[in-house]
Coordinates of N, CA, C and O and ligand atoms in Angstrom, one line a residue:
M1 N 0.9 -1.2 0.1 CA 0.0 0.0 -0.1 C 0.8 1.2 0.0 O 1.7 1.4 0.9
K2 N 0.7 2.2 -1.0 CA 1.5 3.3 -1.1 C 0.7 4.5 -0.5 O -0.3 4.9 -1.0
I3 N 1.3 5.0 0.6 CA 0.5 6.1 1.2 C 1.4 7.3 1.4 O 2.6 7.3 1.6
A4 N 0.8 8.6 1.1 CA 1.4 9.8 0.9 C 0.8 10.8 1.8 O -0.3 10.7 2.2
V5 N 1.7 11.8 2.3 CA 1.1 13.0 2.8 C 1.4 14.2 2.0 O 2.4 14.3 1.3
Y6 N 0.5 15.1 2.0 CA 0.6 16.4 1.2 C 0.3 17.6 2.1 O -0.7 17.8 2.6
P7 N 1.6 18.2 2.5 CA 1.4 19.2 3.5 C 1.3 20.6 2.9 O 1.8 20.9 1.7
G8 N 0.8 21.5 3.7 CA 0.7 22.9 3.2 C 0.0 23.8 4.2 O -0.6 23.3 5.2
S9 N 0.0 25.0 4.0 CA -0.9 25.9 4.9 C -2.4 26.0 4.5 O -3.2 26.3 5.2
F10 N -2.5 25.9 3.2 CA -3.8 25.9 2.5 C -4.6 27.2 3.0 O -5.6 26.9 3.6
D11 N -4.2 28.3 2.9 CA -4.7 29.6 3.5 C -5.2 30.6 2.5 O -4.8 31.7 2.4
P12 N -6.2 30.3 1.7 CA -7.1 28.9 1.6 C -6.6 28.1 0.5 O -5.7 28.4 -0.3
I13 N -7.1 26.8 0.4 CA -6.8 25.9 -0.7 C -7.1 26.6 -2.0 O -8.1 27.3 -2.2
T14 N -6.2 26.4 -3.0 CA -6.4 27.0 -4.3 C -6.7 25.8 -5.3 O -6.6 24.7 -5.0
L15 N -7.0 26.3 -6.6 CA -7.2 25.2 -7.6 C -5.7 24.5 -7.9 O -5.8 23.3 -8.4
G16 N -4.7 25.2 -7.6 CA -3.5 24.7 -7.9 C -3.1 23.5 -6.8 O -2.8 22.4 -7.2
H17 N -3.5 23.8 -5.6 CA -3.4 22.7 -4.5 C -4.2 21.6 -5.0 O -3.9 20.3 -4.8
L18 N -5.5 21.9 -5.4 CA -6.4 20.7 -5.6 C -6.0 19.9 -6.7 O -6.1 18.7 -6.7
N19 N -5.4 20.5 -7.8 CA -4.8 19.8 -8.9 C -3.8 18.7 -8.3 O -3.7 17.6 -8.8
I20 N -3.0 19.3 -7.4 CA -1.9 18.3 -6.9 C -2.5 17.2 -6.2 O -2.2 16.0 -6.2
I21 N -3.6 17.5 -5.4 CA -4.3 16.5 -4.5 C -4.9 15.3 -5.5 O -4.8 14.2 -5.3
K22 N -5.6 15.9 -6.5 CA -6.2 15.0 -7.6 C -5.3 14.0 -8.2 O -5.3 12.9 -8.2
R23 N -4.1 14.6 -8.7 CA -3.0 13.7 -9.3 C -2.4 12.9 -8.2 O -2.1 11.6 -8.6
A24 N -2.2 13.3 -7.1 CA -1.6 12.5 -6.0 C -2.6 11.2 -5.6 O -2.1 10.1 -5.4
S25 N -3.9 11.6 -5.6 CA -4.8 10.5 -5.3 C -4.8 9.4 -6.4 O -5.3 8.2 -6.2
R26 N -4.4 9.7 -7.6 CA -4.2 8.6 -8.6 C -3.0 7.8 -8.6 O -2.9 6.8 -9.0
L27 N -1.9 8.6 -7.9 CA -0.7 7.9 -7.9 C -0.5 7.0 -6.6 O 0.3 6.1 -6.6
F28 N -1.2 7.3 -5.7 CA -1.1 6.7 -4.4 C -2.4 6.0 -4.0 O -3.5 6.5 -4.3
D29 N -2.2 4.9 -3.0 CA -3.5 4.3 -2.5 C -4.2 5.2 -1.6 O -5.4 5.1 -1.6
K30 N -3.4 6.0 -0.8 CA -4.1 6.8 0.2 C -3.3 8.2 0.3 O -2.0 8.1 0.2
V31 N -4.0 9.3 0.5 CA -3.4 10.5 0.5 C -3.8 11.2 1.8 O -5.0 11.4 1.9
Y32 N -3.0 11.5 2.6 CA -3.4 12.5 3.8 C -3.0 13.8 3.5 O -1.7 14.1 3.4
V33 N -3.9 14.8 3.5 CA -3.6 16.1 3.4 C -3.4 16.7 4.8 O -4.1 16.5 5.7
C34 N -2.1 17.3 5.0 CA -1.7 17.8 6.4 C -1.8 19.3 6.4 O -1.1 20.0 5.6
V35 N -2.8 19.9 7.0 CA -2.9 21.3 7.1 C -2.1 21.8 8.3 O -2.5 21.5 9.5
A36 N -1.1 22.6 8.0 CA -0.3 22.8 9.0 C -0.8 23.9 10.0 O -1.3 25.1 9.5
V37 N -0.8 23.6 11.3 CA -1.3 24.5 12.3 C -0.4 25.7 12.5 O -0.9 26.8 12.4
N38 N 0.8 25.5 12.7 CA 1.8 26.5 12.9 C 2.7 26.9 11.7 O 3.8 26.6 11.6
S39 N 2.0 27.5 10.7 CA 2.7 27.8 9.6 C 3.7 29.0 10.0 O 3.2 29.9 10.8
S40 N 4.7 29.1 9.4 CA 5.6 30.3 9.7 C 5.0 31.5 9.1 O 5.2 32.6 9.7
K41 N 4.2 31.4 8.0 CA 3.4 32.6 7.6 C 2.2 32.5 8.5 O 1.6 31.5 8.8
K42 N 1.9 33.8 9.0 CA 0.8 33.9 9.9 C -0.5 33.6 9.1 O -0.8 34.5 8.2
P43 N -1.4 32.6 9.5 CA -2.4 32.3 8.6 C -3.6 33.3 8.7 O -3.7 33.9 9.8
H44 N -4.4 33.5 7.7 CA -5.4 34.4 7.7 C -6.7 33.7 8.0 O -7.6 34.3 8.8
F45 N -6.8 32.4 7.6 CA -8.1 31.6 8.1 C -7.5 30.7 9.3 O -6.4 30.3 9.3
S46 N -8.6 30.5 10.2 CA -8.3 29.7 11.3 C -7.9 28.2 10.8 O -8.3 27.9 9.7
I47 N -7.4 27.4 11.6 CA -7.1 26.0 11.3 C -8.4 25.2 11.0 O -8.4 24.4 9.9
A48 N -9.5 25.6 11.8 CA -10.8 24.9 11.6 C -11.3 25.2 10.1 O -11.8 24.3 9.5
E49 N -11.2 26.5 9.8 CA -11.7 27.0 8.4 C -11.0 26.3 7.4 O -11.4 25.9 6.4
R50 N -9.6 26.3 7.5 CA -8.7 25.7 6.4 C -8.9 24.3 6.3 O -9.1 23.8 5.1
V51 N -9.1 23.5 7.4 CA -9.4 22.0 7.4 C -10.8 21.9 6.6 O -10.8 21.0 5.7
D52 N -11.8 22.6 7.0 CA -13.1 22.5 6.5 C -13.1 22.8 5.0 O -13.7 22.0 4.3
F53 N -12.4 23.7 4.5 CA -12.4 24.0 3.1 C -11.8 22.8 2.3 O -12.4 22.4 1.3
V54 N -10.7 22.3 2.8 CA -10.0 21.3 2.1 C -10.8 20.0 2.1 O -11.0 19.5 1.1
R55 N -11.6 19.8 3.2 CA -12.4 18.6 3.3 C -13.6 18.7 2.3 O -14.0 17.8 1.6
R56 N -14.1 20.0 2.2 CA -15.3 20.1 1.4 C -15.0 19.9 -0.1 O -15.7 19.4 -0.8
V57 N -13.6 20.3 -0.5 CA -13.4 20.3 -1.9 C -12.7 18.9 -2.3 O -12.6 18.6 -3.5
T58 N -12.5 18.1 -1.3 CA -11.7 16.8 -1.6 C -12.7 15.7 -1.3 O -12.3 14.5 -1.4
G59 N -13.9 15.9 -0.8 CA -14.9 14.8 -0.5 C -15.0 13.9 -1.6 O -15.3 12.6 -1.3
K60 N -14.9 14.4 -2.8 CA -15.1 13.5 -3.9 C -14.0 12.4 -4.1 O -14.2 11.4 -5.0
Y61 N -13.0 12.7 -3.6 CA -11.8 11.7 -3.7 C -11.9 10.7 -2.5 O -11.6 11.0 -1.4
G62 N -12.2 9.4 -2.9 CA -12.5 8.5 -1.8 C -11.2 8.0 -1.0 O -11.3 7.6 0.2
N63 N -10.1 8.3 -1.4 CA -8.8 7.9 -0.9 C -8.0 9.0 -0.2 O -6.9 8.9 0.0
V64 N -8.7 10.2 -0.1 CA -8.0 11.4 0.5 C -8.6 11.8 1.8 O -9.8 11.8 2.0
E65 N -7.7 11.9 2.8 CA -8.2 12.3 4.2 C -7.5 13.5 4.6 O -6.3 13.7 4.2
V66 N -8.2 14.4 5.4 CA -7.7 15.7 5.7 C -7.6 15.9 7.3 O -8.5 15.5 7.9
D67 N -6.3 16.2 7.8 CA -6.1 16.4 9.1 C -5.4 17.8 9.3 O -4.6 18.1 8.5
S68 N -5.4 18.2 10.5 CA -4.5 19.3 10.9 C -3.2 18.7 11.4 O -3.3 17.6 12.0
C69 N -2.2 19.4 11.3 CA -0.9 18.9 11.9 C -0.1 19.9 12.5 O 0.2 20.9 12.1
G70 N 0.3 19.6 13.9 CA 1.0 20.7 14.6 C 2.5 20.4 14.8 O 3.2 21.3 15.0
G71 N 2.8 19.1 14.7 CA 4.2 18.7 15.0 C 5.1 18.6 13.8 O 4.8 19.2 12.7
L72 N 6.0 17.7 13.8 CA 6.9 17.5 12.7 C 6.1 16.7 11.6 O 5.4 15.8 11.9
L73 N 6.3 17.0 10.3 CA 5.6 16.3 9.3 C 6.0 14.8 9.3 O 5.2 14.0 9.0
V74 N 7.4 14.5 9.6 CA 7.7 13.1 9.5 C 7.0 12.3 10.5 O 6.8 11.1 10.3
D75 N 6.6 12.9 11.6 CA 5.9 12.2 12.7 C 4.4 11.9 12.3 O 3.9 10.8 12.4
F76 N 3.8 13.0 11.6 CA 2.5 12.8 11.0 C 2.5 11.8 10.0 O 1.6 10.9 10.1
A77 N 3.6 11.7 9.2 CA 3.6 10.7 8.2 C 3.8 9.2 8.7 O 3.0 8.4 8.4
R78 N 4.8 9.2 9.7 CA 5.1 7.9 10.3 C 3.8 7.3 11.1 O 3.4 6.1 11.0
E79 N 3.0 8.2 11.7 CA 1.8 7.7 12.5 C 0.7 7.1 11.6 O -0.1 6.4 12.0
R80 N 0.9 7.7 10.3 CA -0.1 7.1 9.3 C 0.4 6.0 8.4 O -0.2 5.7 7.4
G81 N 1.6 5.7 8.7 CA 2.2 4.6 7.8 C 2.6 5.2 6.4 O 2.7 4.3 5.3
A82 N 2.7 6.5 6.2 CA 3.1 7.1 5.0 C 4.6 6.9 4.6 O 5.3 7.3 5.6
T83 N 5.0 6.7 3.5 CA 6.4 6.7 3.2 C 6.7 7.7 1.9 O 7.7 7.6 1.5
F84 N 5.7 8.5 1.6 CA 6.0 9.5 0.5 C 5.4 10.8 1.1 O 4.4 11.0 1.8
I85 N 6.3 12.0 0.8 CA 5.7 13.3 1.0 C 5.5 13.9 -0.4 O 6.5 13.8 -1.3
V86 N 4.3 14.4 -0.7 CA 4.1 15.1 -2.0 C 4.3 16.5 -2.0 O 3.8 17.2 -0.9
K87 N 5.0 17.1 -2.8 CA 5.0 18.5 -2.9 C 4.8 19.0 -4.3 O 5.1 18.3 -5.3
G88 N 4.3 20.2 -4.5 CA 4.0 20.8 -5.8 C 5.1 21.8 -6.0 O 5.5 22.5 -5.0
L89 N 5.5 21.8 -7.3 CA 6.6 22.8 -7.7 C 6.1 23.8 -8.8 O 5.7 23.3 -9.8
R90 N 6.1 25.1 -8.4 CA 5.6 26.0 -9.4 C 6.6 26.6 -10.2 O 6.5 26.7 -11.5
A91 N 7.7 26.9 -9.7 CA 8.7 27.6 -10.4 C 10.1 27.3 -9.7 O 10.1 26.8 -8.7
V92 N 11.1 27.8 -10.4 CA 12.5 27.7 -9.8 C 12.5 28.2 -8.4 O 13.2 27.7 -7.5
S93 N 11.7 29.3 -8.1 CA 11.8 30.0 -6.9 C 11.3 29.2 -5.8 O 11.7 29.3 -4.5
D94 N 10.5 28.1 -6.0 CA 10.0 27.1 -5.1 C 11.1 26.1 -4.7 O 11.2 25.6 -3.7
F95 N 12.0 25.9 -5.7 CA 12.9 24.8 -5.6 C 13.9 24.8 -4.4 O 14.0 23.8 -3.6
E96 N 14.5 25.9 -4.1 CA 15.6 26.0 -3.2 C 15.1 25.6 -1.8 O 15.6 24.8 -1.2
M97 N 13.9 26.3 -1.5 CA 13.5 25.9 -0.2 C 12.9 24.5 0.0 O 13.1 23.9 1.0
E98 N 12.2 24.0 -1.0 CA 11.7 22.7 -1.1 C 12.8 21.7 -1.0 O 12.7 20.6 -0.4
F99 N 13.9 22.0 -1.7 CA 15.1 21.1 -1.7 C 15.6 20.9 -0.3 O 16.0 19.7 0.2
Q100 N 15.8 22.1 0.4 CA 16.2 22.0 1.8 C 15.3 21.3 2.7 O 15.8 20.5 3.5
I101 N 14.0 21.6 2.5 CA 13.1 20.8 3.5 C 13.1 19.3 3.2 O 13.1 18.4 4.0
A102 N 13.2 18.9 1.8 CA 13.3 17.4 1.5 C 14.5 16.8 2.1 O 14.5 15.7 2.6
L103 N 15.7 17.6 2.0 CA 16.9 17.0 2.7 C 16.8 16.8 4.1 O 17.2 15.8 4.7
L104 N 16.1 17.8 4.7 CA 16.0 17.7 6.2 C 15.1 16.6 6.6 O 15.4 15.8 7.5
N105 N 14.1 16.4 5.9 CA 13.1 15.3 6.2 C 13.7 14.0 5.9 O 13.5 13.0 6.6
K106 N 14.6 14.0 4.9 CA 15.4 12.7 4.6 C 16.2 12.3 5.8 O 16.4 11.2 6.2
K107 N 16.9 13.3 6.4 CA 17.7 13.2 7.5 C 16.9 12.7 8.8 O 17.5 11.7 9.4
L108 N 15.8 13.2 9.0 CA 14.9 13.0 10.0 C 14.3 11.5 9.9 O 14.1 10.8 10.8
S109 N 14.1 11.2 8.6 CA 13.3 10.0 8.4 C 13.6 9.4 7.0 O 13.0 9.6 6.0
P110 N 14.8 8.6 7.1 CA 15.4 8.2 5.7 C 14.4 7.3 4.9 O 14.5 7.2 3.8
E111 N 13.4 6.7 5.6 CA 12.5 5.8 4.8 C 11.5 6.5 4.1 O 10.8 5.9 3.3
I112 N 11.3 7.8 4.3 CA 10.3 8.6 3.7 C 11.0 9.4 2.4 O 11.9 10.0 2.5
E113 N 10.3 9.1 1.3 CA 10.7 9.8 0.0 C 9.8 11.0 -0.2 O 8.6 10.9 -0.1
T114 N 10.5 12.3 -0.7 CA 9.8 13.3 -1.1 C 9.6 13.2 -2.6 O 10.6 13.1 -3.4
V115 N 8.4 13.4 -3.1 CA 8.1 13.3 -4.5 C 7.6 14.8 -4.9 O 6.7 15.3 -4.3
F116 N 8.1 15.2 -6.1 CA 7.7 16.5 -6.4 C 6.9 16.3 -7.8 O 7.2 15.7 -8.7
L117 N 5.7 17.0 -7.7 CA 4.8 17.1 -9.0 C 4.9 18.6 -9.5 O 4.7 19.4 -8.7
T118 N 5.2 18.6 -10.8 CA 5.1 19.9 -11.3 C 3.8 20.5 -11.5 O 2.8 19.8 -11.8
A119 N 3.6 21.8 -11.2 CA 2.4 22.5 -11.2 C 1.8 22.5 -12.6 O 2.6 22.5 -13.7
E120 N 0.5 22.4 -12.9 CA 0.0 22.4 -14.2 C 0.2 23.9 -14.6 O 0.0 24.8 -13.9
E121 N 0.5 24.0 -16.0 CA 0.9 25.3 -16.5 C -0.1 26.4 -16.1 O 0.2 27.5 -15.7
K122 N -1.4 26.2 -16.2 CA -2.3 27.2 -15.9 C -2.5 27.6 -14.5 O -3.1 28.6 -14.1
Y123 N -1.9 26.8 -13.5 CA -1.8 27.1 -12.2 C -0.5 27.6 -11.7 O -0.5 27.9 -10.5
T124 N 0.5 27.7 -12.5 CA 1.8 28.0 -12.0 C 1.9 29.5 -11.3 O 2.7 29.7 -10.4
Y125 N 1.0 30.3 -11.8 CA 0.9 31.7 -11.1 C 0.2 31.8 -9.9 O 0.1 32.9 -9.2
L126 N -0.5 30.7 -9.5 CA -1.5 30.8 -8.5 C -0.9 30.5 -7.0 O -0.1 29.6 -6.9
S127 N -1.2 31.3 -6.2 CA -0.8 31.1 -4.8 C -2.0 31.5 -3.8 O -3.0 32.2 -4.2
S128 N -2.0 31.0 -2.6 CA -3.0 31.5 -1.6 C -3.0 32.9 -1.4 O -4.0 33.6 -1.4
T129 N -1.8 33.5 -1.4 CA -1.8 35.1 -1.3 C -2.4 35.8 -2.5 O -3.2 36.7 -2.3
I130 N -2.3 35.2 -3.7 CA -3.0 35.8 -4.9 C -4.5 35.7 -4.6 O -5.2 36.7 -5.0
A131 N -4.9 34.6 -4.3 CA -6.3 34.2 -4.1 C -6.9 35.3 -3.0 O -8.0 35.8 -3.3
R132 N -6.2 35.4 -2.0 CA -6.6 36.4 -0.9 C -6.7 37.8 -1.4 O -7.7 38.4 -1.1
E133 N -5.7 38.2 -2.1 CA -5.7 39.6 -2.6 C -6.8 39.9 -3.5 O -7.5 40.9 -3.4
M134 N -7.1 38.9 -4.3 CA -8.2 39.0 -5.3 C -9.5 39.1 -4.6 O -10.4 39.9 -4.9
A135 N -9.8 38.3 -3.5 CA -10.9 38.3 -2.8 C -11.2 39.6 -2.1 O -12.3 40.1 -2.0
M136 N -10.0 40.1 -1.5 CA -10.1 41.4 -0.8 C -10.7 42.5 -1.7 O -11.3 43.3 -1.2
Y137 N -10.3 42.5 -2.9 CA -10.8 43.4 -3.9 C -12.0 43.0 -4.7 O -12.4 43.6 -5.8
R138 N -12.7 41.9 -4.3 CA -13.9 41.4 -4.8 C -13.8 41.0 -6.3 O -14.8 41.2 -7.0
A139 N -12.6 40.7 -6.6 CA -12.3 40.1 -8.0 C -13.0 38.7 -8.2 O -13.3 38.1 -7.0
D140 N -13.1 38.2 -9.4 CA -13.8 37.0 -9.6 C -12.7 35.9 -9.2 O -11.7 35.8 -9.9
I141 N -12.9 35.2 -8.1 CA -11.9 34.3 -7.6 C -12.2 32.8 -8.0 O -11.5 31.9 -7.5
S142 N -13.2 32.7 -8.9 CA -13.6 31.3 -9.3 C -12.5 30.7 -10.1 O -12.5 29.5 -10.3
K143 N -11.5 31.4 -10.7 CA -10.4 30.8 -11.3 C -9.3 30.5 -10.4 O -8.2 30.2 -10.7
A144 N -9.4 30.8 -9.1 CA -8.3 30.7 -8.2 C -8.6 29.7 -7.1 O -7.6 28.9 -6.6
V145 N -9.9 29.6 -6.6 CA -10.1 28.8 -5.5 C -11.3 27.9 -6.1 O -12.0 28.2 -6.9
P146 N -11.5 26.6 -5.5 CA -12.7 25.7 -5.9 C -13.9 26.4 -5.7 O -14.2 27.1 -4.6
R147 N -14.8 26.2 -6.6 CA -16.2 27.0 -6.6 C -16.9 26.7 -5.4 O -17.6 27.6 -4.8
E148 N -16.8 25.5 -4.6 CA -17.5 25.3 -3.4 C -17.3 26.2 -2.4 O -18.1 26.5 -1.4
I149 N -16.0 26.9 -2.3 CA -15.7 27.7 -1.3 C -15.6 29.3 -1.7 O -15.3 30.0 -0.8
V150 N -15.9 29.5 -2.9 CA -15.9 30.9 -3.4 C -16.6 31.8 -2.4 O -16.1 32.9 -1.9
P151 N -18.0 31.5 -2.1 CA -18.7 32.5 -1.3 C -18.1 32.7 0.0 O -18.0 33.8 0.5
D152 N -17.6 31.6 0.6 CA -17.1 31.8 2.1 C -15.8 32.6 2.0 O -15.6 33.3 3.0
V153 N -15.0 32.3 1.2 CA -13.7 33.0 1.1 C -14.0 34.6 0.8 O -13.4 35.4 1.4
L154 N -14.8 34.8 -0.2 CA -15.2 36.2 -0.5 C -15.8 36.9 0.8 O -15.3 38.0 1.1
E155 N -16.6 36.3 1.5 CA -17.4 36.8 2.6 C -16.4 37.1 3.7 O -16.2 38.3 4.3
R156 N -15.6 36.2 4.0 CA -14.5 36.3 5.1 C -13.6 37.4 4.9 O -13.3 38.1 5.8
L157 N -13.0 37.5 3.7 CA -12.0 38.4 3.4 C -12.5 39.8 3.1 O -11.9 40.7 3.5
A158 N -13.8 39.9 2.8 CA -14.4 41.1 2.6 C -14.7 41.7 4.1 O -14.4 43.0 4.3
L159 N -15.1 40.9 4.9 CA -15.3 41.4 6.4 C -13.9 41.9 6.9 O -13.9 42.8 7.6
D160 N -12.7 41.1 6.7 CA -11.5 41.5 7.1 C -11.0 42.9 6.7 O -10.4 43.6 7.6
K161 N -11.6 43.3 5.6 CA -11.1 44.5 4.9 C -11.9 45.7 5.6 O -11.3 46.8 5.6
E162 N -13.0 45.4 6.1 CA -13.9 46.5 6.7 C -13.3 47.1 8.0 O -12.6 46.5 8.7
Ligands
ADP1 P1 1.4 28.5 -0.7 O1 2.8 28.4 -1.2 O2 0.5 29.0 -1.9 O3 1.2 29.4 0.5 P2 1.2 26.2 0.7 O4 2.3 26.5 1.6 O5 -0.1 25.7 1.2 O6 1.0 27.3 -0.3 O7 1.8 25.1 -0.3 C1 1.6 23.6 -0.1 C2 2.2 22.8 -1.3 O8 1.5 23.2 -2.5 C3 3.7 23.2 -1.6 O9 4.3 22.1 -2.0 C4 3.5 24.2 -2.7 O10 4.6 24.3 -3.5 C5 2.3 23.6 -3.5 N1 1.5 24.5 -4.2 C6 1.2 25.8 -4.0 N2 0.5 26.4 -5.0 C7 0.6 25.5 -6.0 C8 0.1 25.5 -7.3 N3 -0.6 26.8 -7.9 N4 0.4 24.5 -8.1 C9 1.0 23.4 -7.7 N5 1.5 23.3 -6.4 C10 1.3 24.3 -5.6

């Protein structure tokens, strides 16, 4: 059984993240999405909101489970029997940081392999930051975040701006 974890802050989940989850769900028997509680970036959405958004948009994938995670990623993986960490790569700018993290995780847990999936071309420019900026200015965010969460993201970020 090939089990993977896909970590991120998902603040909020974007179509780019969802595309990686969909492809990972085809590659692995089980995918655990790990929503980071203590992201180094200060999150805009609460952990409960971020987990709820990811659960709502991944419900259609039978082998995807969503959890929050507060500790070390390799511990989260080990507890679930996962031997793969999935990461999405958008651009060269993602690479240096991801390379460092992958080497660190390899040191911490040599049995876990990090696997990189390249972002689909149409999503390479997308980030949670861009989705939030668009929402704050009431732009059409349906090309940035999954449609199931569009109204909630818009409402929450418009409130923040007031
Ligand atoms: P962000 O970098 O947008 O704040 P996260 O920290 O939640 O996002 O990222 C989680 C993972 O998803 C990382 O591996 C990141 O490289 C990947 N990722 C983020 N946005 C995209 C995208 N548009 N397409 C593919 N992968 C992405």
